[in-house]
Amino acid sequence: TAGITQAPTSQILAAGRSMTLRCTQDMRHNAMYWYRQDLGLGLRLIHYSNTAGTTGKGEVPDGYSVSRANTDDFPLTLASAVPSQTSVYFCASSGTGGSYNEQFFGPGTRLTVL
Amino acid sequence: GQNIDQPTEMTATEGAIVQINCTYQTSGFNGLFWYQQHAGEAPTFLSYNVLDGLEEKGRFSSFLSRSKGYSYLLLKELQMKDSASYLCAVMDSNYQLIWGAGTKLIIKP
């Protein structure tokens, strides 16, 4: 089974340009998440969705937007990229938004904004 | 504020035992997770503790003390493939995971 897929694997983007990072899961999980991971810092939650049709802001939502039109897909959009958004982005999903539900992670997208 | 502390880096010898500590201060507690992350890869789930005590899973064990805001991950019979970063994460009152920066474990032959 594929689990969670992310695209692209890596990208170099000019500052000011927009970009959408794609995330698709085939586990029928209700909850999905977007994190960024920077050296020396823990994973930081950008946005999340507890179920299709709903989204919420995480710890670092500014400059990012998400949508959840269906269960499987959870794209992350950078409207106007800035160099501080250079990071590795991980999409994750879990069975529900509740207590014990381990999160499964996609392989990540390495984004460089110049 | 919310805070998860774990050592930045640890070194251990193949075949030995290593304990990675994690202390936390969060708004609410709905469980503590440990994940393993090899360089350039995604985190993968190792363990979950919500009650005090020790959870054992093969060569890996995880301990929790809620009153002390403390957990550790114990790795026995270390193998070279255990070289990775180990991430501690606490689920807060909003059911969001708060992550530590991770402990890079280096295994030497």
Coordinates of N, CA and C in Angstrom, one line a residue:
Chain A
T1 N 0.9 -1.2 0.0 CA 0.0 0.0 0.0 C 0.9 1.2 0.0
A2 N 0.4 2.3 -0.6 CA 1.2 3.5 -0.7 C 1.3 4.3 0.6
G3 N 0.2 4.3 1.4 CA 0.2 5.1 2.6 C 0.0 6.5 2.3
I4 N 1.0 7.3 2.5 CA 0.9 8.8 2.2 C 2.0 9.1 1.2
T5 N 1.6 9.8 0.1 CA 2.5 10.3 -0.9 C 2.5 11.8 -0.9
Q6 N 3.7 12.4 -1.2 CA 3.8 13.8 -1.3 C 4.5 14.1 -2.6
A7 N 4.2 15.3 -3.2 CA 4.8 15.7 -4.4 C 4.9 17.3 -4.3
P8 N 6.0 17.8 -4.9 CA 7.2 17.1 -5.4 C 8.1 16.6 -4.2
T9 N 9.1 15.9 -4.6 CA 10.1 15.5 -3.6 C 11.0 16.6 -3.1
S10 N 11.3 17.5 -4.1 CA 12.1 18.7 -3.7 C 11.8 19.7 -4.8
Q11 N 12.0 21.0 -4.4 CA 11.7 22.1 -5.3 C 12.5 23.3 -4.9
I12 N 13.0 24.0 -5.9 CA 13.7 25.3 -5.7 C 12.7 26.3 -6.2
L13 N 12.4 27.3 -5.4 CA 11.3 28.3 -5.8 C 11.9 29.7 -5.6
A14 N 11.6 30.6 -6.6 CA 11.9 32.0 -6.4 C 11.0 32.7 -5.5
A15 N 11.6 33.6 -4.6 CA 10.8 34.3 -3.7 C 9.7 35.1 -4.4
G16 N 8.5 35.1 -3.8 CA 7.4 35.8 -4.4 C 6.5 34.9 -5.3
R17 N 7.0 33.7 -5.7 CA 6.2 32.8 -6.4 C 5.3 32.0 -5.5
S18 N 4.3 31.5 -6.1 CA 3.3 30.6 -5.4 C 3.6 29.2 -5.7
M19 N 3.2 28.3 -4.8 CA 3.4 26.9 -5.0 C 2.5 26.1 -4.1
T20 N 2.1 24.9 -4.7 CA 1.2 24.0 -3.9 C 1.9 22.7 -3.7
L21 N 2.1 22.3 -2.5 CA 2.6 21.0 -2.1 C 1.5 20.0 -2.0
R22 N 1.6 18.9 -2.6 CA 0.5 17.9 -2.7 C 0.7 16.8 -1.7
C23 N -0.4 16.3 -1.1 CA -0.4 15.2 -0.2 C -1.6 14.4 -0.4
T24 N -1.4 13.1 -0.5 CA -2.5 12.1 -0.7 C -2.3 10.9 0.1
Q25 N -3.4 10.5 0.8 CA -3.3 9.3 1.6 C -4.4 8.3 1.2
D26 N -4.1 7.0 1.3 CA -5.0 6.0 0.9 C -5.5 5.1 2.0
M27 N -5.3 5.6 3.2 CA -5.7 4.8 4.4 C -7.0 5.2 5.0
R28 N -7.7 6.1 4.3 CA -9.1 6.5 4.8 C -9.0 7.2 6.1
H29 N -7.9 7.8 6.5 CA -7.8 8.5 7.7 C -8.6 9.8 7.8
N30 N -9.2 10.1 8.9 CA -9.9 11.3 9.0 C -9.0 12.5 9.1
A31 N -8.0 12.4 10.0 CA -7.2 13.6 10.3 C -5.9 13.7 9.4
M32 N -5.6 14.9 9.0 CA -4.4 15.1 8.3 C -3.7 16.4 8.8
Y33 N -2.4 16.4 8.6 CA -1.6 17.5 9.2 C -0.5 17.9 8.2
W34 N 0.0 19.1 8.3 CA 1.2 19.6 7.6 C 2.1 20.2 8.7
Y35 N 3.4 19.7 8.6 CA 4.4 20.1 9.5 C 5.6 20.7 8.7
R36 N 6.3 21.5 9.3 CA 7.6 21.9 8.8 C 8.7 21.5 9.8
Q37 N 9.8 21.0 9.2 CA 11.0 20.6 10.1 C 12.2 21.4 9.7
D38 N 12.7 22.1 10.7 CA 13.9 22.9 10.5 C 15.0 22.4 11.4
L39 N 16.3 22.5 11.0 CA 17.4 22.0 11.8 C 17.4 22.7 13.2
G40 N 17.5 21.8 14.2 CA 17.5 22.3 15.6 C 16.2 22.6 16.2
L41 N 15.1 22.5 15.4 CA 13.8 22.7 15.9 C 13.0 21.4 15.8
G42 N 12.0 21.3 16.6 CA 11.1 20.2 16.5 C 10.1 20.4 15.3
L43 N 9.4 19.4 14.9 CA 8.4 19.5 13.9 C 7.4 20.6 14.4
R44 N 7.0 21.4 13.6 CA 6.0 22.5 13.9 C 4.8 22.4 13.0
L45 N 3.6 22.4 13.7 CA 2.4 22.2 12.9 C 2.0 23.5 12.2
I46 N 1.7 23.3 10.9 CA 1.3 24.5 10.1 C -0.2 24.6 10.1
H47 N -0.9 23.6 9.6 CA -2.3 23.5 9.5 C -2.7 22.0 9.7
Y48 N -4.0 21.8 10.1 CA -4.5 20.5 10.3 C -5.9 20.4 9.8
S49 N -6.4 19.2 9.7 CA -7.8 18.9 9.3 C -8.2 17.7 10.0
N50 N -9.3 17.8 10.9 CA -9.8 16.7 11.6 C -10.7 15.8 10.8
T51 N -11.3 16.4 9.7 CA -12.1 15.6 8.8 C -12.3 16.4 7.6
A52 N -12.7 15.7 6.5 CA -13.0 16.4 5.2 C -13.9 17.6 5.4
G53 N -13.6 18.7 4.8 CA -14.4 19.9 4.9 C -14.0 20.8 6.0
T54 N -13.1 20.4 6.9 CA -12.7 21.3 8.0 C -11.2 21.4 8.0
T55 N -10.8 22.6 8.4 CA -9.3 22.8 8.6 C -9.1 23.7 9.8
G56 N -7.9 23.7 10.4 CA -7.6 24.5 11.5 C -6.1 25.0 11.4
K57 N -5.8 26.0 12.2 CA -4.5 26.6 12.2 C -3.6 25.9 13.3
G58 N -2.4 25.7 12.9 CA -1.5 25.2 13.9 C -0.6 26.2 14.5
E59 N 0.6 25.9 14.8 CA 1.5 26.8 15.5 C 2.1 27.9 14.6
V60 N 2.3 27.5 13.3 CA 3.0 28.5 12.4 C 2.2 28.6 11.1
P61 N 1.0 29.1 11.1 CA 0.1 29.1 9.9 C 0.4 30.2 8.9
D62 N 1.1 31.3 9.3 CA 1.2 32.5 8.5 C 1.9 32.2 7.2
G63 N 1.3 32.6 6.1 CA 2.0 32.4 4.8 C 1.5 31.2 4.1
Y64 N 0.7 30.4 4.8 CA 0.3 29.1 4.2 C -1.2 29.0 4.3
S65 N -1.8 28.2 3.3 CA -3.2 27.9 3.3 C -3.4 26.5 2.9
V66 N -4.5 25.9 3.4 CA -4.8 24.5 3.1 C -6.3 24.4 2.7
S67 N -6.6 23.2 2.1 CA -8.0 22.9 1.8 C -8.2 21.4 2.0
R68 N -9.4 21.0 2.3 CA -9.6 19.5 2.5 C -11.0 19.2 1.8
A69 N -10.9 19.1 0.5 CA -12.2 18.9 -0.3 C -12.7 17.4 -0.1
N70 N -11.8 16.5 0.1 CA -12.1 15.1 0.3 C -11.2 14.4 1.3
T71 N -11.5 13.2 1.6 CA -10.7 12.5 2.7 C -9.3 12.3 2.3
D72 N -9.0 12.1 1.0 CA -7.6 11.6 0.6 C -6.6 12.7 0.5
D73 N -7.0 13.9 0.1 CA -6.1 15.0 -0.4 C -6.1 16.1 0.6
F74 N -4.8 16.7 0.8 CA -4.7 17.8 1.7 C -3.6 18.7 1.2
P75 N -3.8 19.5 0.2 CA -2.7 20.3 -0.4 C -2.4 21.5 0.5
L76 N -1.1 21.9 0.5 CA -0.6 23.1 1.2 C -0.2 24.1 0.2
T77 N -0.6 25.3 0.3 CA -0.3 26.4 -0.7 C 0.5 27.5 0.0
L78 N 1.6 27.9 -0.7 CA 2.3 29.0 -0.3 C 2.0 30.1 -1.3
A79 N 1.3 31.2 -0.9 CA 0.8 32.2 -1.8 C 1.9 33.0 -2.4
S80 N 2.8 33.4 -1.6 CA 4.0 34.2 -2.1 C 5.2 33.8 -1.2
A81 N 6.0 32.9 -1.7 CA 7.0 32.3 -0.9 C 8.1 33.4 -0.5
V82 N 8.6 33.1 0.7 CA 9.7 33.9 1.3 C 10.8 33.0 1.7
P83 N 12.1 33.5 1.7 CA 13.2 32.6 2.1 C 13.0 31.9 3.4
S84 N 12.3 32.5 4.4 CA 12.1 31.8 5.7 C 11.2 30.6 5.6
Q85 N 10.6 30.4 4.5 CA 9.8 29.2 4.3 C 10.7 28.0 3.7
T86 N 11.9 28.2 3.5 CA 12.8 27.1 3.2 C 12.8 26.1 4.3
S87 N 12.5 24.9 4.0 CA 12.3 23.9 5.1 C 12.0 22.5 4.4
V88 N 11.9 21.5 5.3 CA 11.4 20.2 4.8 C 9.9 20.1 5.3
Y89 N 9.0 19.8 4.4 CA 7.6 19.8 4.8 C 7.1 18.4 4.8
F90 N 6.5 18.0 5.9 CA 5.9 16.6 6.0 C 4.4 16.7 6.2
C91 N 3.8 15.9 5.4 CA 2.3 15.7 5.6 C 2.1 14.4 6.4
A92 N 1.1 14.4 7.3 CA 0.9 13.2 8.1 C -0.6 13.0 8.2
S93 N -1.0 11.8 8.6 CA -2.4 11.5 8.8 C -2.6 10.5 10.0
S94 N -3.8 10.5 10.6 CA -4.1 9.6 11.7 C -5.5 9.3 11.6
G95 N -5.9 8.2 12.3 CA -7.2 7.7 12.2 C -8.3 8.7 12.6
T96 N -8.1 9.4 13.7 CA -9.0 10.4 14.1 C -8.1 11.5 14.7
G97 N -8.7 12.6 15.2 CA -7.9 13.7 15.8 C -7.8 13.4 17.3
G98 N -8.2 12.3 17.8 CA -8.2 12.0 19.3 C -6.9 11.6 19.8
S99 N -7.0 10.9 21.0 CA -5.8 10.6 21.8 C -4.9 9.6 21.1
Y100 N -5.1 8.3 21.4 CA -4.1 7.4 20.8 C -4.4 7.1 19.4
N101 N -3.8 7.8 18.5 CA -3.8 7.5 17.1 C -2.4 8.0 16.5
E102 N -1.6 7.0 16.3 CA -0.3 7.4 15.8 C -0.4 8.1 14.4
Q103 N 0.5 9.0 14.2 CA 0.5 9.7 12.9 C 1.4 9.0 12.0
F104 N 1.0 8.9 10.8 CA 1.8 8.3 9.7 C 2.3 9.4 8.8
F105 N 3.5 9.4 8.5 CA 4.1 10.5 7.7 C 4.4 10.2 6.3
G106 N 4.3 11.2 5.4 CA 4.7 11.0 4.1 C 6.2 11.2 4.0
P107 N 6.8 11.0 2.8 CA 8.3 11.1 2.7 C 8.9 12.5 2.8
G108 N 8.1 13.5 2.7 CA 8.5 14.9 2.8 C 8.8 15.6 1.5
T109 N 8.7 16.9 1.5 CA 9.1 17.8 0.4 C 10.1 18.7 0.9
R110 N 11.3 18.7 0.2 CA 12.4 19.7 0.6 C 12.2 20.9 -0.3
L111 N 11.9 22.0 0.3 CA 11.7 23.3 -0.4 C 12.7 24.3 -0.1
T112 N 13.3 24.9 -1.1 CA 14.3 26.0 -1.0 C 13.7 27.2 -1.7
V113 N 13.6 28.3 -0.9 CA 13.1 29.5 -1.5 C 14.3 30.5 -1.6
L114 N 14.6 31.0 -2.8 CA 15.7 31.8 -3.0 C 15.3 33.3 -3.3
Chain B
G1 N 4.4 28.8 28.3 CA 4.5 28.2 27.0 C 4.7 26.7 27.1
Q2 N 4.6 26.0 26.0 CA 4.8 24.6 25.9 C 6.2 24.3 25.6
N3 N 6.8 23.2 26.2 CA 8.2 22.9 26.0 C 8.5 21.5 26.1
I4 N 9.3 20.9 25.2 CA 9.7 19.6 25.2 C 11.2 19.6 25.2
D5 N 11.9 19.0 26.1 CA 13.4 19.0 26.2 C 13.9 17.6 26.0
Q6 N 14.9 17.5 25.2 CA 15.6 16.2 25.1 C 17.1 16.6 24.6
P7 N 18.0 15.7 24.9 CA 19.4 16.0 24.6 C 19.6 16.1 23.0
T8 N 20.5 16.9 22.6 CA 20.7 17.1 21.2 C 21.3 15.9 20.5
E9 N 22.3 15.3 21.2 CA 23.0 14.2 20.6 C 23.5 13.3 21.7
M10 N 23.6 12.0 21.3 CA 24.1 11.0 22.2 C 24.9 10.0 21.4
T11 N 25.9 9.4 22.0 CA 26.8 8.4 21.4 C 26.8 7.1 22.2
A12 N 26.7 6.0 21.6 CA 26.7 4.7 22.3 C 27.4 3.7 21.4
T13 N 27.7 2.6 22.0 CA 28.4 1.5 21.4 C 27.5 0.4 20.9
E14 N 27.8 -0.2 19.8 CA 27.0 -1.3 19.3 C 26.9 -2.4 20.3
G15 N 25.7 -3.0 20.6 CA 25.5 -4.0 21.6 C 25.2 -3.5 23.0
A16 N 25.4 -2.2 23.2 CA 25.1 -1.6 24.5 C 23.7 -1.2 24.7
I17 N 23.4 -0.5 25.8 CA 22.1 0.0 26.1 C 22.2 1.5 26.2
V18 N 21.2 2.2 25.7 CA 21.2 3.7 25.8 C 19.8 4.2 26.3
Q19 N 19.8 5.2 27.1 CA 18.5 5.8 27.6 C 18.4 7.2 27.1
I20 N 17.4 7.6 26.4 CA 17.2 8.9 25.9 C 16.0 9.6 26.7
N21 N 16.4 10.7 27.4 CA 15.4 11.3 28.3 C 14.6 12.4 27.6
C22 N 13.4 12.6 28.1 CA 12.5 13.7 27.5 C 11.8 14.3 28.7
T23 N 11.8 15.6 28.9 CA 11.0 16.3 29.9 C 10.1 17.2 29.2
Y24 N 8.9 17.4 29.7 CA 7.9 18.2 29.0 C 7.1 19.1 30.0
Q25 N 6.7 20.2 29.4 CA 5.8 21.1 30.1 C 4.8 21.5 29.0
T26 N 3.5 21.0 29.2 CA 2.5 21.3 28.1 C 1.2 21.7 28.8
S27 N 0.3 22.3 28.0 CA -1.0 22.6 28.5 C -1.9 21.4 28.2
G28 N -2.0 20.6 29.3 CA -2.7 19.3 29.2 C -1.9 18.2 28.7
F29 N -2.4 17.0 28.9 CA -1.6 15.8 28.5 C -2.5 14.7 28.1
N30 N -2.3 14.3 26.8 CA -3.1 13.2 26.3 C -2.3 12.1 25.7
G31 N -1.1 11.9 26.3 CA -0.2 10.9 25.8 C 1.1 11.4 25.3
L32 N 2.1 10.5 25.3 CA 3.5 10.8 24.9 C 3.9 9.8 23.9
F33 N 4.5 10.3 22.8 CA 4.9 9.4 21.7 C 6.4 9.5 21.5
W34 N 7.0 8.4 21.0 CA 8.3 8.4 20.6 C 8.3 8.0 19.1
Y35 N 9.1 8.7 18.3 CA 9.2 8.4 16.9 C 10.7 8.3 16.6
Q36 N 11.0 7.5 15.6 CA 12.4 7.3 15.1 C 12.5 8.0 13.7
Q37 N 13.5 8.7 13.4 CA 13.7 9.3 12.1 C 15.1 9.2 11.6
H38 N 15.3 8.4 10.6 CA 16.6 8.2 9.9 C 16.8 9.5 9.1
A39 N 18.1 9.8 8.9 CA 18.5 11.0 8.1 C 17.8 11.0 6.7
G40 N 17.2 12.1 6.4 CA 16.6 12.2 5.1 C 15.2 11.5 4.9
E41 N 14.7 10.9 6.0 CA 13.5 10.1 5.9 C 12.4 10.7 6.8
A42 N 11.2 10.1 6.7 CA 10.1 10.5 7.5 C 10.2 9.9 8.9
P43 N 9.6 10.6 9.9 CA 9.5 9.9 11.2 C 8.6 8.7 11.2
T44 N 8.9 7.7 12.0 CA 8.1 6.5 12.1 C 7.8 6.2 13.6
F45 N 6.6 5.8 13.9 CA 6.1 5.6 15.2 C 6.9 4.5 15.9
L46 N 7.3 4.7 17.2 CA 7.9 3.7 18.0 C 7.0 3.3 19.2
S47 N 6.5 4.2 19.9 CA 5.8 3.9 21.2 C 4.9 5.0 21.6
Y48 N 3.9 4.6 22.5 CA 3.0 5.5 23.0 C 2.8 5.2 24.5
N49 N 2.8 6.2 25.3 CA 2.5 6.1 26.8 C 1.5 7.1 27.2
V50 N 0.5 6.6 27.9 CA -0.5 7.6 28.5 C -0.6 7.4 30.0
L51 N -0.3 6.2 30.5 CA -0.3 5.9 31.9 C 1.1 5.8 32.4
D52 N 1.3 6.0 33.7 CA 2.7 5.9 34.2 C 3.2 4.5 34.1
G53 N 4.5 4.3 33.9 CA 5.0 3.0 33.9 C 5.8 2.7 32.6
L54 N 6.2 1.5 32.5 CA 7.1 1.1 31.4 C 6.3 0.3 30.3
E55 N 6.5 0.6 29.1 CA 5.9 -0.1 28.0 C 7.1 -0.8 27.2
E56 N 7.1 -2.1 27.1 CA 8.2 -2.8 26.4 C 7.7 -3.3 25.0
K57 N 8.6 -3.1 24.1 CA 8.3 -3.6 22.7 C 9.6 -4.0 22.1
G58 N 9.9 -5.3 22.3 CA 11.1 -5.8 21.7 C 12.4 -5.2 22.4
R59 N 13.3 -4.7 21.5 CA 14.5 -4.1 22.1 C 14.2 -2.7 22.6
F60 N 13.1 -2.1 22.3 CA 12.8 -0.8 22.8 C 11.8 -0.8 23.9
S61 N 12.0 0.1 24.9 CA 11.0 0.3 26.0 C 10.9 1.8 26.2
S62 N 9.7 2.2 26.6 CA 9.4 3.6 26.9 C 8.8 3.7 28.3
F63 N 9.2 4.7 29.1 CA 8.8 4.9 30.4 C 8.1 6.3 30.5
L64 N 7.1 6.4 31.4 CA 6.4 7.7 31.6 C 6.2 7.9 33.1
S65 N 6.5 9.1 33.5 CA 6.0 9.6 34.8 C 5.3 11.0 34.6
R66 N 4.0 10.9 34.7 CA 3.2 12.1 34.5 C 3.5 13.2 35.6
S67 N 3.6 12.8 36.8 CA 3.8 13.7 37.9 C 5.1 14.5 37.7
K68 N 6.1 13.8 37.1 CA 7.4 14.5 36.9 C 7.6 15.1 35.5
G69 N 6.6 14.9 34.7 CA 6.7 15.4 33.3 C 7.9 14.9 32.6
Y70 N 8.1 13.5 32.7 CA 9.3 12.9 32.3 C 9.0 11.6 31.6
S71 N 9.8 11.3 30.6 CA 9.8 10.0 29.8 C 11.2 9.7 29.4
Y72 N 11.4 8.4 29.2 CA 12.6 8.0 28.6 C 12.3 6.8 27.6
L73 N 13.2 6.8 26.6 CA 13.2 5.7 25.6 C 14.5 4.9 25.9
L74 N 14.3 3.6 26.1 CA 15.5 2.7 26.4 C 15.7 1.8 25.2
L75 N 16.9 1.8 24.6 CA 17.2 0.9 23.5 C 18.2 -0.1 23.9
K76 N 17.9 -1.3 23.8 CA 18.8 -2.4 24.2 C 19.5 -3.0 23.0
E77 N 20.6 -3.7 23.3 CA 21.3 -4.5 22.2 C 21.4 -3.7 20.9
L78 N 22.0 -2.5 21.1 CA 22.1 -1.5 20.0 C 22.7 -2.1 18.7
Q79 N 22.1 -1.7 17.6 CA 22.6 -2.1 16.3 C 22.9 -0.9 15.5
M80 N 23.8 -1.1 14.5 CA 24.2 0.1 13.7 C 23.0 0.8 13.1
K81 N 21.9 0.0 12.8 CA 20.8 0.6 12.1 C 19.9 1.4 13.1
D82 N 20.3 1.4 14.4 CA 19.6 2.3 15.3 C 20.1 3.7 15.3
S83 N 21.1 3.9 14.5 CA 21.6 5.3 14.3 C 20.6 6.1 13.6
A84 N 20.0 7.1 14.4 CA 18.9 7.9 13.9 C 18.6 9.0 14.9
S85 N 17.6 9.8 14.6 CA 17.2 10.8 15.5 C 15.9 10.2 16.2
Y86 N 15.7 10.5 17.5 CA 14.6 10.0 18.2 C 13.8 11.2 18.7
L87 N 12.6 11.3 18.3 CA 11.7 12.4 18.6 C 10.7 12.1 19.7
C88 N 10.6 13.0 20.6 CA 9.6 12.9 21.7 C 8.5 13.9 21.4
A89 N 7.3 13.5 21.6 CA 6.2 14.4 21.3 C 5.0 14.1 22.3
V90 N 4.4 15.2 22.7 CA 3.4 15.1 23.7 C 2.1 15.7 23.1
M91 N 1.0 14.9 23.3 CA -0.3 15.4 22.8 C -0.9 16.3 23.9
D92 N -1.2 17.5 23.5 CA -1.7 18.5 24.5 C -3.2 18.4 24.6
S93 N -3.8 19.4 25.4 CA -5.2 19.3 25.6 C -6.1 19.5 24.4
N94 N -5.5 20.1 23.3 CA -6.2 20.2 22.1 C -6.0 19.1 21.1
Y95 N -5.4 18.0 21.6 CA -5.0 16.8 20.8 C -4.1 17.1 19.7
Q96 N -3.2 18.1 19.9 CA -2.2 18.4 18.9 C -0.9 17.9 19.5
L97 N 0.0 17.4 18.6 CA 1.3 17.0 19.1 C 2.3 18.1 19.2
I98 N 3.0 18.2 20.3 CA 4.0 19.2 20.5 C 5.3 18.4 20.5
W99 N 6.3 18.8 19.6 CA 7.4 17.9 19.3 C 8.7 18.5 20.0
G100 N 9.5 17.6 20.5 CA 10.9 18.0 20.8 C 11.7 18.1 19.6
A101 N 12.9 18.7 19.7 CA 13.8 18.9 18.6 C 14.5 17.6 18.1
G102 N 14.4 16.6 19.0 CA 15.0 15.3 18.6 C 16.4 15.1 19.2
T103 N 16.7 13.8 19.4 CA 18.0 13.4 19.9 C 18.7 12.6 18.8
K104 N 19.8 13.1 18.3 CA 20.6 12.3 17.3 C 21.4 11.3 18.0
L105 N 21.2 10.0 17.7 CA 21.9 8.9 18.4 C 22.9 8.4 17.4
I106 N 24.2 8.4 17.8 CA 25.3 7.9 17.0 C 25.7 6.6 17.6
I107 N 25.7 5.5 16.8 CA 26.2 4.2 17.3 C 27.6 3.9 16.7
K108 N 28.5 3.6 17.6 CA 29.9 3.3 17.1 C 30.1 1.8 17.3
P109 N 30.9 1.3 16.4 CA 31.2 -0.2 16.4 C 32.0 -0.6 17.6

